[in-house]
Short mmCIF file of C-alpha atoms in Angstrom, two decimals:
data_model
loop_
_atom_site.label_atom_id
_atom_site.label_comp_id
_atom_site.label_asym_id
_atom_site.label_seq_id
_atom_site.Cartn_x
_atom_site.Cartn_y
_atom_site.Cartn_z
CA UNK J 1433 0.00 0.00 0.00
CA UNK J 1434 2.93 2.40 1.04
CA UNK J 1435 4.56 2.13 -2.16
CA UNK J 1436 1.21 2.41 -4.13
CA UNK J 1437 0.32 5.64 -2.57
CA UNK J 1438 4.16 6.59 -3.73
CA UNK J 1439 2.81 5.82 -6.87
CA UNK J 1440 3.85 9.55 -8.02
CA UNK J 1441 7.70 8.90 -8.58
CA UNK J 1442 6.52 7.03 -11.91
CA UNK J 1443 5.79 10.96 -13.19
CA UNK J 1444 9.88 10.64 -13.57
CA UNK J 1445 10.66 7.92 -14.17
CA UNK J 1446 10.37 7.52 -18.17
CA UNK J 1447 13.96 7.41 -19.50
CA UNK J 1448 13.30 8.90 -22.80
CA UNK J 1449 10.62 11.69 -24.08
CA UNK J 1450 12.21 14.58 -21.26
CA UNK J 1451 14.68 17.07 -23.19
CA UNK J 1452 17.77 18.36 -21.29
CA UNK J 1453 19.18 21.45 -21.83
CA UNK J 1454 22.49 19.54 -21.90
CA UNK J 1455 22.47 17.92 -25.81
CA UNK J 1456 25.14 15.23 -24.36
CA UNK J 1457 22.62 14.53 -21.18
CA UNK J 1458 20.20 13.81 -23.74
CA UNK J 1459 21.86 11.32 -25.98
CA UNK J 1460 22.90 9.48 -23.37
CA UNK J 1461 19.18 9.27 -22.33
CA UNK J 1462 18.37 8.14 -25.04
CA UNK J 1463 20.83 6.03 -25.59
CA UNK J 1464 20.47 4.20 -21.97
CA UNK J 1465 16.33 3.64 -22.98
CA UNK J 1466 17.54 2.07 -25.76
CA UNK J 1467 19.65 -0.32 -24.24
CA UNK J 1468 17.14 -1.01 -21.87
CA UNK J 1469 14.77 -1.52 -24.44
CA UNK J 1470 17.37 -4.35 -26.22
CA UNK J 1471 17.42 -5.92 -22.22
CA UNK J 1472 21.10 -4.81 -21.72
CA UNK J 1473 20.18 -2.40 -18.11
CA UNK J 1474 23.83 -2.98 -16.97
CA UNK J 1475 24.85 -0.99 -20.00
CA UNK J 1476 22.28 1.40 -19.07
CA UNK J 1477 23.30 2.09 -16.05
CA UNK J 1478 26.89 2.59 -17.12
CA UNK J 1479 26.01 4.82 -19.64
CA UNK J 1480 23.89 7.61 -17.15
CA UNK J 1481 26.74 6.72 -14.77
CA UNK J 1482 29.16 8.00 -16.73
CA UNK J 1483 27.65 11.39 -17.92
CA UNK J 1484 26.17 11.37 -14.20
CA UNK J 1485 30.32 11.33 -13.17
CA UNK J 1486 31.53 13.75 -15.42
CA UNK J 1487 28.12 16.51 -14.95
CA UNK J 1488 27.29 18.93 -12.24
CA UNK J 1489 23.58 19.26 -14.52
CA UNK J 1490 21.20 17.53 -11.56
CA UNK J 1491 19.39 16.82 -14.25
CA UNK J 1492 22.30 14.13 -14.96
CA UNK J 1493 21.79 13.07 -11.68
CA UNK J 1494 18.19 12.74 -11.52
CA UNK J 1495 18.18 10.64 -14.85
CA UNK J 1496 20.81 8.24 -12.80
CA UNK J 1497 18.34 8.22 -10.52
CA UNK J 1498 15.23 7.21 -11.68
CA UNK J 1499 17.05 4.62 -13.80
CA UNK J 1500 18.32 2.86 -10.25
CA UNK J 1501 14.69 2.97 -9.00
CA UNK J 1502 13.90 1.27 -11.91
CA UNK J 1503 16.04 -1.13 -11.85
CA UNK J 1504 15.33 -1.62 -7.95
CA UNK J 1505 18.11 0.03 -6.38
CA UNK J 1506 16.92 2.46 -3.85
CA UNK J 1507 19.94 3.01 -2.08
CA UNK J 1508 22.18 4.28 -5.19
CA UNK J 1509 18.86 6.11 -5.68
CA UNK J 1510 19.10 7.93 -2.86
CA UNK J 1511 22.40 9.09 -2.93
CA UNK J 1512 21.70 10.17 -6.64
CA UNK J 1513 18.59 12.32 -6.00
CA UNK J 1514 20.69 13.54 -2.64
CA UNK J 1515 23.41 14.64 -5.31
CA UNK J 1516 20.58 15.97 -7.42
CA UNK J 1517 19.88 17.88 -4.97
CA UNK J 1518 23.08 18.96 -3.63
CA UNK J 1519 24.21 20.16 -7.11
CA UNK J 1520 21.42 21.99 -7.75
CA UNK J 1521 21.36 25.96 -8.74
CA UNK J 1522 18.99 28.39 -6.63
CA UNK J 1523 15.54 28.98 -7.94
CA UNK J 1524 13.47 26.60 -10.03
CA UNK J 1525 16.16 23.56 -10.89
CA UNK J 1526 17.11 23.54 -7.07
CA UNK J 1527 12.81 23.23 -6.33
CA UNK J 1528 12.28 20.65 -8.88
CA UNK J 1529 15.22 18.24 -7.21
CA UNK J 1530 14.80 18.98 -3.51
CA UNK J 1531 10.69 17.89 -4.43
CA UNK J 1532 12.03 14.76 -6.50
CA UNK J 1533 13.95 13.76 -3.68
CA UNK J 1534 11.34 14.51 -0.83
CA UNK J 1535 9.40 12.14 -2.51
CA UNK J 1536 11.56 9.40 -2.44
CA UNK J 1537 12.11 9.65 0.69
CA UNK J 1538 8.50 9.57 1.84
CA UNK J 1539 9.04 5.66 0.32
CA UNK J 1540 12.28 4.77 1.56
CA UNK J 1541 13.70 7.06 4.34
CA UNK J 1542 12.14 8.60 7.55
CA UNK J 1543 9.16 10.74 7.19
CA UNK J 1544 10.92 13.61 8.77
CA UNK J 1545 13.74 14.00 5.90
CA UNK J 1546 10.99 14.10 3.40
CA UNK J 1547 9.23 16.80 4.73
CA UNK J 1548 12.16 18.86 5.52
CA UNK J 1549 13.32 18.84 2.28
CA UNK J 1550 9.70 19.19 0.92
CA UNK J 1551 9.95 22.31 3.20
CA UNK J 1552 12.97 23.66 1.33
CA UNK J 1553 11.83 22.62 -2.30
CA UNK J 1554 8.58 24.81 -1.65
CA UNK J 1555 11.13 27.24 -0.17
CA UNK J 1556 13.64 27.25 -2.87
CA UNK J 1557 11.12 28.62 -5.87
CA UNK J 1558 7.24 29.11 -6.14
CA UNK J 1559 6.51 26.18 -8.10
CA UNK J 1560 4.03 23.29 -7.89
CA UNK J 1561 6.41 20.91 -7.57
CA UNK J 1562 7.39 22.03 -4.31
CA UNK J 1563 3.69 22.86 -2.74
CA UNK J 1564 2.90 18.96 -3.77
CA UNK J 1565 5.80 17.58 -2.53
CA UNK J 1566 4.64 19.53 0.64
CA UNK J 1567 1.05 18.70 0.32
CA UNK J 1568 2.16 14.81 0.03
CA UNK J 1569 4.74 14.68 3.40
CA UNK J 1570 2.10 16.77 5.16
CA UNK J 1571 -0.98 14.88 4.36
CA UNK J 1572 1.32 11.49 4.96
CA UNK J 1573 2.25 12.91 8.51
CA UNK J 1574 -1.26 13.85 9.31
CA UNK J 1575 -1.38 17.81 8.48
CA UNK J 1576 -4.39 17.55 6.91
CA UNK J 1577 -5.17 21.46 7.32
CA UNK J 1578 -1.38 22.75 6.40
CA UNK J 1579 -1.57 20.37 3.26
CA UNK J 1580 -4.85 21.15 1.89
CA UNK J 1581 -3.59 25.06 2.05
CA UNK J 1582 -0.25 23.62 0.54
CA UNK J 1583 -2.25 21.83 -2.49
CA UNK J 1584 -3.97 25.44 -3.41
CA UNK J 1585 -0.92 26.17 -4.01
CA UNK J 1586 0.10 24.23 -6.26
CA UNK J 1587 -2.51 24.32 -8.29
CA UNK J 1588 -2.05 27.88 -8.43
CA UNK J 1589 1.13 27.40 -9.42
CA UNK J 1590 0.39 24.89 -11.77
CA UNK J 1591 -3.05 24.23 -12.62
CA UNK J 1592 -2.20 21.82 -15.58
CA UNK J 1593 0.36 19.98 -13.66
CA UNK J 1594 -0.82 16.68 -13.39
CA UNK J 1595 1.69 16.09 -9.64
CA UNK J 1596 -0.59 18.91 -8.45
CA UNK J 1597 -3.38 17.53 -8.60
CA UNK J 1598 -2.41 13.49 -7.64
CA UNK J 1599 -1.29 15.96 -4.33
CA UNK J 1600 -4.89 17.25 -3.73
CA UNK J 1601 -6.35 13.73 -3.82
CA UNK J 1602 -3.96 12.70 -1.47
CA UNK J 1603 -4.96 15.18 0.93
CA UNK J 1604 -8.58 14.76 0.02
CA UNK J 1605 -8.44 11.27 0.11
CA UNK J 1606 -6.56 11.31 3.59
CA UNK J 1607 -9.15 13.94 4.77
CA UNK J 1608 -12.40 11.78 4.10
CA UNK J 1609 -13.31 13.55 1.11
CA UNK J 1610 -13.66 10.82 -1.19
CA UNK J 1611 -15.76 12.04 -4.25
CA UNK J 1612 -13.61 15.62 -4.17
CA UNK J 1613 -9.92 13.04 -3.92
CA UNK J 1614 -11.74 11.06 -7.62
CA UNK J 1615 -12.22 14.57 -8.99
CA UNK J 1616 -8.77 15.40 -8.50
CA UNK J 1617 -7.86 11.90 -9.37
CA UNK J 1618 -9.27 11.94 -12.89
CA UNK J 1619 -8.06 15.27 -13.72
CA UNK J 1620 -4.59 14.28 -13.28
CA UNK J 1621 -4.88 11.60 -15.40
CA UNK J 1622 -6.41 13.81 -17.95
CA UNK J 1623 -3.38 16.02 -18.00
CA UNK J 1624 -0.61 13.08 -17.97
CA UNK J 1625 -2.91 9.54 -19.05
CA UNK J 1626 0.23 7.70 -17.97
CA UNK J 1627 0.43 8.28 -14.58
CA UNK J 1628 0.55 5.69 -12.22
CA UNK J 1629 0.22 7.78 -9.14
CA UNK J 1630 -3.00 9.39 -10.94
CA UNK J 1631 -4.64 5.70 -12.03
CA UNK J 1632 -3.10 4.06 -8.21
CA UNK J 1633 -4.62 7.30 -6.29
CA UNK J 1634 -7.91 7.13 -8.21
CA UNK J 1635 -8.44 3.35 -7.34
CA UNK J 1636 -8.25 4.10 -4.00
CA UNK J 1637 -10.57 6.83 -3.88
CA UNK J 1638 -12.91 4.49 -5.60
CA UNK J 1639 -12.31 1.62 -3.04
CA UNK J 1640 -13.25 4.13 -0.72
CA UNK J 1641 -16.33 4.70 -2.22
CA UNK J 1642 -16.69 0.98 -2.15
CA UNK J 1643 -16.56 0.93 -5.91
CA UNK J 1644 -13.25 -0.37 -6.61
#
């Protein structure tokens, strides 16, 4: 269930399809899907290592990142979002990792990390990546009234942003509101149709509703 409900780190985790500003990043993107397309992930993982090594773009990291999740490492994870994050610029690049990484951490690491650094991402730049990463740890640690604030937020920020709005159904869902956490729900998955953490939050809003 925890890791359903974490459903949201899927948003990144697509290996090909995201453009980097970095031309080099984005070849060997590209060039690591393709490999794990042909089965070969070891090769995969060399190649994002390698540009990962040689990049202080946490965009390099990130990519490293979501390839180890996918290939079930969440330890070298870690450490790559934390790098992510550490390498980051001010402003928006420095919000969009310190979110990434909060939520990772709600799955593998204490609570408490992933809302501190949810703190900072929402800190770092007005963005809706940081008020859902916000509106996630706080509606996971039970501050139901702080988190429903902190979803406004982001959908103020980002009203087509599909992360947005899987973060208000988690804090409707969490708050009883059922019917409101499937309208949020659905509209996520109208903005992004392959979202896991949309299509995993909306079956449990509809469970709730005892139509699952």
């Amino acid at each position: 269930m925890r890791s359903s409900r974490l459903a949201i780190l899927t948003l990144g985790l697509a290996l090909a399809g995201v453009a980097h500003a970095d031309k080099k990043l984005d070849e060997a993107v590209a060039r690591a899907a393709e490999q794990l397309r042909k089965g070969r992930p070891e090769e995969a993982l060399k190649t994002l290592q390698k540009v990962a090594q040689s990049s202080s773009d946490p965009a390099a990291h990130q990519a490293l990142a979501r390839l180890q999740v996918r290939l079930g490492n969440s330890d070298a994870a870690l450490a790559s979002y934390r790098k992510a994050a550490q390498v980051a610029a001010a402003g928006p690049a420095r919000a969009a990792a310190l979110a990434e990484l909060a939520l990772f951490e709600l799955r593998v690491a204490p609570a408490a990390e992933a809302r501190a650094h949810a703190e900072q991402a929402a800190a770092a730049h007005e963005s809706a990546a940081g008020w859902a990463a916000l509106t996630i740890a706080q509606a996971r640690s039970g501050q139901l009234e702080a988190a429903l604030a902190n979803s406004e937020r982001a959908l103020a920020s980002g009203p087509t942003s599909a992360l947005a709005h899987v973060a208000r159904g988690e804090v409707l869902l969490a708050s009883g509101r059922s019917p409101d956490a499937v309208t949020a729900f659905r509209r996520a998955r109208e903005l992004e149709a392959g979202s896991v953490a949309a299509a995993a939050g909306l079956a449990r809003a509809l469970a709730s509703r005892g139509e699952g």
